[in-house]
PDB file of C-alpha atoms in Angstrom:
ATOM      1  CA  UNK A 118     169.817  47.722  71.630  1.00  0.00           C
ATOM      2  CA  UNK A 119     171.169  48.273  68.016  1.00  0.00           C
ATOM      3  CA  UNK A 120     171.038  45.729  65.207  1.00  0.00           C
ATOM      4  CA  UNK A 121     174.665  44.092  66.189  1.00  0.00           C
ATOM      5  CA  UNK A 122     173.906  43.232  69.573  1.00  0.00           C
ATOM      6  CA  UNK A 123     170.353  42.178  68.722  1.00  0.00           C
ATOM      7  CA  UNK A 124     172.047  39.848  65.661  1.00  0.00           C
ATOM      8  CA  UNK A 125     174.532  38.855  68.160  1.00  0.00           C
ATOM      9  CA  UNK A 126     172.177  37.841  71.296  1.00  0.00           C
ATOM     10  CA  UNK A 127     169.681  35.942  68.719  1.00  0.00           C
ATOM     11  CA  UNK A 128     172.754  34.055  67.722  1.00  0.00           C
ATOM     12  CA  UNK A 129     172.849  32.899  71.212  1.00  0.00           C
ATOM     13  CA  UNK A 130     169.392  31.984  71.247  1.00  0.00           C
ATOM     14  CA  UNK A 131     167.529  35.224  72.746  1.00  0.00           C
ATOM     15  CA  UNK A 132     164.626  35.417  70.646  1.00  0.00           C
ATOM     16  CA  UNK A 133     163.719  38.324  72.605  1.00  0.00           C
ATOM     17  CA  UNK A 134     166.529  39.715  70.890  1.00  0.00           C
ATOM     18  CA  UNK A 135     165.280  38.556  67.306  1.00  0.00           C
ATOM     19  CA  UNK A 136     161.914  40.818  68.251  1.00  0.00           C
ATOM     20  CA  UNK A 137     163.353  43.872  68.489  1.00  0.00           C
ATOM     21  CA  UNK A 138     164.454  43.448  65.121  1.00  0.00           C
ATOM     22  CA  UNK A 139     161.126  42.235  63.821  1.00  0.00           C
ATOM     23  CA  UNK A 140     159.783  44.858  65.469  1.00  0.00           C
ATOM     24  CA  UNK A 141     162.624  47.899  63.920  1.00  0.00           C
ATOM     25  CA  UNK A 142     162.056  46.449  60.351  1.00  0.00           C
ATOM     26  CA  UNK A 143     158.741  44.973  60.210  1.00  0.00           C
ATOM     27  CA  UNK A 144     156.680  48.416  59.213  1.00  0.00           C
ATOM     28  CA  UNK A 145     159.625  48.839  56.094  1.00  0.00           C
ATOM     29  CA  UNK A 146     159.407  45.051  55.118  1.00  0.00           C
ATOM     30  CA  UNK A 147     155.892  45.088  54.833  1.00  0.00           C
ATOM     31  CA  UNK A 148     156.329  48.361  52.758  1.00  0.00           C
ATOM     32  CA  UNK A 149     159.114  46.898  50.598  1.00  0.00           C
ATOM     33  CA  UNK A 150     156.913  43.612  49.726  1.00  0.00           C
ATOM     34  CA  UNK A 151     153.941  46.071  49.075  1.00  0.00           C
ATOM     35  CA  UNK A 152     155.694  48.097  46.950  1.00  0.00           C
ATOM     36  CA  UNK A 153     157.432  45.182  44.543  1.00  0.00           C
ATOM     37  CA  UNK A 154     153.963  43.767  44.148  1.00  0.00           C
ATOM     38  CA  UNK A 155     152.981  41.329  46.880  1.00  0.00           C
ATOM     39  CA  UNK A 156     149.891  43.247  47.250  1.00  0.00           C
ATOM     40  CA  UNK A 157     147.382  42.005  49.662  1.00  0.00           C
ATOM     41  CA  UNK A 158     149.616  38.911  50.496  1.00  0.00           C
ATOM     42  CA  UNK A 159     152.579  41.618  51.582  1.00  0.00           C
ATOM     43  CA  UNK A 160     151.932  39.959  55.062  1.00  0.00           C
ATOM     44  CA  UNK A 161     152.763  36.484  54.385  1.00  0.00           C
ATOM     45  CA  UNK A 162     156.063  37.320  52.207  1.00  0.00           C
ATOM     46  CA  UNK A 163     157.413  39.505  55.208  1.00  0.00           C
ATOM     47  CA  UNK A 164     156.245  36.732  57.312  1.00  0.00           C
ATOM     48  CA  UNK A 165     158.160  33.985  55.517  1.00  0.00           C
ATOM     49  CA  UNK A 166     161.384  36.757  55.372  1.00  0.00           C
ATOM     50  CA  UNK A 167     161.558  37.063  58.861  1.00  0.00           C
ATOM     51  CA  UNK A 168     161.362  33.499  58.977  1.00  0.00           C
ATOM     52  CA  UNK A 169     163.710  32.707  56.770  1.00  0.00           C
ATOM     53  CA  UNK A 170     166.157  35.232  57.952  1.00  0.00           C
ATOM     54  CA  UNK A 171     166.178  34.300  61.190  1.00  0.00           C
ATOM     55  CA  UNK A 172     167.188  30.532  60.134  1.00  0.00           C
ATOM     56  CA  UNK A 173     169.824  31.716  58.187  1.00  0.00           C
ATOM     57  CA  UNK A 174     171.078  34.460  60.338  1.00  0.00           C
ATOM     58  CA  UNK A 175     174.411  32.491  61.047  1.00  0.00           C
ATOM     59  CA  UNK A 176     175.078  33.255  57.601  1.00  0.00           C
ATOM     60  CA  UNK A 177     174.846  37.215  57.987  1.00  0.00           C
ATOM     61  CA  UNK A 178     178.269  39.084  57.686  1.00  0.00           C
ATOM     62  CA  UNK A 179     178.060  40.963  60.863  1.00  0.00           C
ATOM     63  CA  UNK A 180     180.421  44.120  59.192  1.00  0.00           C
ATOM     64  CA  UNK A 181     177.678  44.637  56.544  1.00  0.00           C
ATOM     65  CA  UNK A 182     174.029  46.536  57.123  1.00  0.00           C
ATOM     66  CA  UNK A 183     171.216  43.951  58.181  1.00  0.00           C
ATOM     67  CA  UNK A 184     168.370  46.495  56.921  1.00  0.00           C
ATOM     68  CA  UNK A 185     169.209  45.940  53.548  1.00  0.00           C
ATOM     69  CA  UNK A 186     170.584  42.327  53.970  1.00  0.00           C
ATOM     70  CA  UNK A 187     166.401  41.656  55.379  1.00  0.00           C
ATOM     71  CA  UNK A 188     165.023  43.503  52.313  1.00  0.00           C
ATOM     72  CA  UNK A 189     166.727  41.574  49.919  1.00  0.00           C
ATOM     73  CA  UNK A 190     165.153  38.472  51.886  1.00  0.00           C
ATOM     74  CA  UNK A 191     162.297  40.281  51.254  1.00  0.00           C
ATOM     75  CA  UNK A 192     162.501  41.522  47.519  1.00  0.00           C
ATOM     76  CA  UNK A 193     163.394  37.578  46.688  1.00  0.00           C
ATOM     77  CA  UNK A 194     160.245  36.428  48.792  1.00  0.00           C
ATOM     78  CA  UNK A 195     157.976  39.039  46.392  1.00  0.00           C
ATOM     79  CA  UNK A 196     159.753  38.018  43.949  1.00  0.00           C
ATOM     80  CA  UNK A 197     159.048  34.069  44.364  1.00  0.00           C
ATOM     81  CA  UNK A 198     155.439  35.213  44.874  1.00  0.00           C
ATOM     82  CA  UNK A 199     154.880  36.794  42.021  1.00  0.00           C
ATOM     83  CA  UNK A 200     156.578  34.134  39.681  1.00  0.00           C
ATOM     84  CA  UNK A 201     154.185  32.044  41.565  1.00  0.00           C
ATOM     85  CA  UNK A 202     151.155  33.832  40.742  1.00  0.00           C
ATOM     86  CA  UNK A 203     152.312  33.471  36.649  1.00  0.00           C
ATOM     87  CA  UNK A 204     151.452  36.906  35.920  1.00  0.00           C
ATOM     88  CA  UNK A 205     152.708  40.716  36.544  1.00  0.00           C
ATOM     89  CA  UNK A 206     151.598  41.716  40.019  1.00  0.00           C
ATOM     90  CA  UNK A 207     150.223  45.657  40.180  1.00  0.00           C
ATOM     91  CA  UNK A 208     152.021  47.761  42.661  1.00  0.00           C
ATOM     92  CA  UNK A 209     150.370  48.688  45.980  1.00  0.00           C
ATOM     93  CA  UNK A 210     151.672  51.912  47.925  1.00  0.00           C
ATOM     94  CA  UNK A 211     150.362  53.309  50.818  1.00  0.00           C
ATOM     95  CA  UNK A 212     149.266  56.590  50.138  1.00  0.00           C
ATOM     96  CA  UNK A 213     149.620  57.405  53.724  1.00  0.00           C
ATOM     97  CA  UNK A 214     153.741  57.209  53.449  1.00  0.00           C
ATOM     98  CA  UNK A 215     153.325  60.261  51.228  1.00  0.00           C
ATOM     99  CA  UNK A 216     153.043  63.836  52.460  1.00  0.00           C
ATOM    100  CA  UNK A 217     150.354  66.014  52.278  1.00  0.00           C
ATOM    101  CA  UNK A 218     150.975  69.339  52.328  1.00  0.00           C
ATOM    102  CA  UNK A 219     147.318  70.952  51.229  1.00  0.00           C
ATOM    103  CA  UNK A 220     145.806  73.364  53.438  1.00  0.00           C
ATOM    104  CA  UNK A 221     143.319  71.052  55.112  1.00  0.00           C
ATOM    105  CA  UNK A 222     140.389  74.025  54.241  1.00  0.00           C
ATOM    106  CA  UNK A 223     141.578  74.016  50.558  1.00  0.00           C
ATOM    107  CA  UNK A 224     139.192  71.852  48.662  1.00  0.00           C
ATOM    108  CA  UNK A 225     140.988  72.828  45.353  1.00  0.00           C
ATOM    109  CA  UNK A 226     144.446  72.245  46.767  1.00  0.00           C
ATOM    110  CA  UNK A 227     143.448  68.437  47.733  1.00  0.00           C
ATOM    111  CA  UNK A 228     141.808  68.047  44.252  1.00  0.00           C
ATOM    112  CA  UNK A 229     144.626  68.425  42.670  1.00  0.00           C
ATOM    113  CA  UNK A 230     147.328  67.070  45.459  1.00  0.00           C
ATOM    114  CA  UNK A 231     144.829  63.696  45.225  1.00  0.00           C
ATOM    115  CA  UNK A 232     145.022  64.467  41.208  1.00  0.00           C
ATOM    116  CA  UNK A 233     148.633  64.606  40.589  1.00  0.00           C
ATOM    117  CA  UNK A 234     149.104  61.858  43.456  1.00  0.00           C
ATOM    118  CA  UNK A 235     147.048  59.584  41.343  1.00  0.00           C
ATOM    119  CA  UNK A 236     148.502  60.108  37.899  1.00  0.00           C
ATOM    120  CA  UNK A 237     152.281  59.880  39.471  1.00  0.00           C
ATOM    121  CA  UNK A 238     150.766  56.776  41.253  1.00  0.00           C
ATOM    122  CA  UNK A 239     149.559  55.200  37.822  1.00  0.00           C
ATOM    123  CA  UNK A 240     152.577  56.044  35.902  1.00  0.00           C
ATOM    124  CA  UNK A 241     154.797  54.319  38.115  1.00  0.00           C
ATOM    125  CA  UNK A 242     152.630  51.284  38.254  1.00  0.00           C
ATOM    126  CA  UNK A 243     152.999  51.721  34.298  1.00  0.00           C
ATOM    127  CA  UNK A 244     156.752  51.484  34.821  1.00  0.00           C
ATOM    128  CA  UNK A 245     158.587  48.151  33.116  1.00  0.00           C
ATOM    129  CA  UNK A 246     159.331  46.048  36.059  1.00  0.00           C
ATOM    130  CA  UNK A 247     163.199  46.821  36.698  1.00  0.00           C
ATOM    131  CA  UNK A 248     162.795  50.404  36.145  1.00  0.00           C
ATOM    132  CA  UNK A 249     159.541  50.206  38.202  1.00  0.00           C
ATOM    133  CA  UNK A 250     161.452  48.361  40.957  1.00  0.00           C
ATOM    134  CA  UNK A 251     164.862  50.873  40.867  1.00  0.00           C
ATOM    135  CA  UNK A 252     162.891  53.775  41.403  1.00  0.00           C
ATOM    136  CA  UNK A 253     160.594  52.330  44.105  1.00  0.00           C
ATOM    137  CA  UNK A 254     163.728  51.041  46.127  1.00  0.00           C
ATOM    138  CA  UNK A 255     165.393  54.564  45.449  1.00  0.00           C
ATOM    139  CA  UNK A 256     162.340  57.062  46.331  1.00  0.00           C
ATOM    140  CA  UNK A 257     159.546  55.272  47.848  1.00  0.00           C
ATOM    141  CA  UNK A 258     161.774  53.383  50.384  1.00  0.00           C
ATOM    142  CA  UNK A 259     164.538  56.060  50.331  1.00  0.00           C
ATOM    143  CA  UNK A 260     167.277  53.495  50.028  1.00  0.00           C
ATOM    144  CA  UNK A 261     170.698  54.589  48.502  1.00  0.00           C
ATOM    145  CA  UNK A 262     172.123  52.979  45.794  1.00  0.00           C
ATOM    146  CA  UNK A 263     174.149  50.737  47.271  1.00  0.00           C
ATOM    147  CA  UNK A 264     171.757  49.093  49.831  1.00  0.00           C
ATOM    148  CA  UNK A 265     169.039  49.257  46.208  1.00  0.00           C
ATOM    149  CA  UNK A 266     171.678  47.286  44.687  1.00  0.00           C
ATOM    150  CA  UNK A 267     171.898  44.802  47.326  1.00  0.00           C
ATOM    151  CA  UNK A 268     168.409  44.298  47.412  1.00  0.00           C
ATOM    152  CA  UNK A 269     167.610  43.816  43.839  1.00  0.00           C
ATOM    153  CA  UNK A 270     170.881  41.721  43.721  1.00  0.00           C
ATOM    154  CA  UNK A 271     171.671  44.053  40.954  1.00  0.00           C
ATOM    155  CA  UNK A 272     175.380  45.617  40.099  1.00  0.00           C
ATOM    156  CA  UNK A 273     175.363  49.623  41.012  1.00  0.00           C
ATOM    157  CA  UNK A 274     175.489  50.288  37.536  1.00  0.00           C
ATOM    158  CA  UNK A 275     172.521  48.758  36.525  1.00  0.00           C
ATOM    159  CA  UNK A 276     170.406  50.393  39.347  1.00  0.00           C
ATOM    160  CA  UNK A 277     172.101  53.786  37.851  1.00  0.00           C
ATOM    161  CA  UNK A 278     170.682  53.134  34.500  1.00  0.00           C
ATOM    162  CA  UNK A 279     167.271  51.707  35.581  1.00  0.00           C
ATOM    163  CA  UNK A 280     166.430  54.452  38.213  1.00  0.00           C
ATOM    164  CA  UNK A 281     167.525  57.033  35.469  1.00  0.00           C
ATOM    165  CA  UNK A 282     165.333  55.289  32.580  1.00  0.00           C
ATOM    166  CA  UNK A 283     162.772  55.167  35.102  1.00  0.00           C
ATOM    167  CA  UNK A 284     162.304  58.648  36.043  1.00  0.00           C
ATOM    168  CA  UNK A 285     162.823  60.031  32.617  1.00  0.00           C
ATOM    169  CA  UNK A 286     159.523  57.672  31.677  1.00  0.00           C
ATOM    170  CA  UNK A 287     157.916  59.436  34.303  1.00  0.00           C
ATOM    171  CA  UNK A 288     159.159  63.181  33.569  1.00  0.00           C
ATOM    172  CA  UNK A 289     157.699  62.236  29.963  1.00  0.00           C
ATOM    173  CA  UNK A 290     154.502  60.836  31.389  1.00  0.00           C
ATOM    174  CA  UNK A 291     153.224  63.090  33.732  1.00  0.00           C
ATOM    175  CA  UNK A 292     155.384  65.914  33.400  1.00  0.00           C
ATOM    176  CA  UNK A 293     157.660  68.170  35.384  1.00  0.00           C
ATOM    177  CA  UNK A 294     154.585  69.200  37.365  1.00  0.00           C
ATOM    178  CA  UNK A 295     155.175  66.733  40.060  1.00  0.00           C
ATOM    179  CA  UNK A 296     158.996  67.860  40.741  1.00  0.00           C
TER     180      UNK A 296
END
């Protein structure tokens, strides 16, 4: 079943409907609120986003994308936690989403893979918060900039700008080794 006929049928009531969503989008959510610094409590804010977009689901525009109509749910949910909290929350990314391409009999190769992994890790973490934010929605959750825009709530422009300041801190931090 695709997103419009699962939107549709939970309209109608099927929550079996709503599930299939939950479960298409509920490994990226939790990724998403991860990433924009809900941390350990990534569960509850994707929690409370599913929750709250299934309330206001009447209110989706059925001609746009639900993916990143759900992240934004889920971006303002981090968001809210974090303002919470009163103070800067550290970004948490699964190391597992990224590749490894080391020989697994190549102790040197995974020193420095787990090396360069770490300082490109740190640097974004360094990142200031927009710029931080742009480039995680851009390359860690391989969103275009469009749907980045829509779930920042940010004009196009200004995701432009921020993912370009952003990766030109991070060419200057750790270098061009990591292209």
């Amino acid at each position: 079943m695709d997103d419009d006929e699962a939107i549709g049928r939970s309209l109608d009531g099927d929550l079996a409907a709503y599930e299939v969503l939950v479960a298409r989008y509920s490994a990226l959510a939790h990724r998403t609120a991860a990433m924009l610094g809900a941390g350990n409590e990534a569960e509850d804010v994707v929690q409370e986003a599913f929750v709250k977009a299934f309330r206001h689901l009447s209110s989706f525009r059925r001609e746009s994308s639900f993916r990143p109509w759900l992240l934004r749910i889920v971006a303002n949910e981090t968001h809210n936690l974090t303002r919470s909290r009163g103070r800067r929350s550290e970004l948490t990314l699964r190391l597992g989403a990224i590749a490894d391409t080391r020989a697994p009999d190549d102790p040197e190769g995974a020193a420095v893979a787990t090396d360069r992994r770490s300082r490109l890790l740190a640097a974004v973490r360094g990142l200031p918060e927009r710029e931080r934010q742009a480039v995680v929605c851009r390359y860690f959750l391989q969103l275009s900039e469009a749907e980045t825009a829509q779930v920042l709530d940010w004009p196009v422009g200004t995701v432009k700008s921020s993912t370009h300041r952003g990766l030109a801190r991070l060419r200057e931090e750790v270098g061009n080794e990591l292209a």
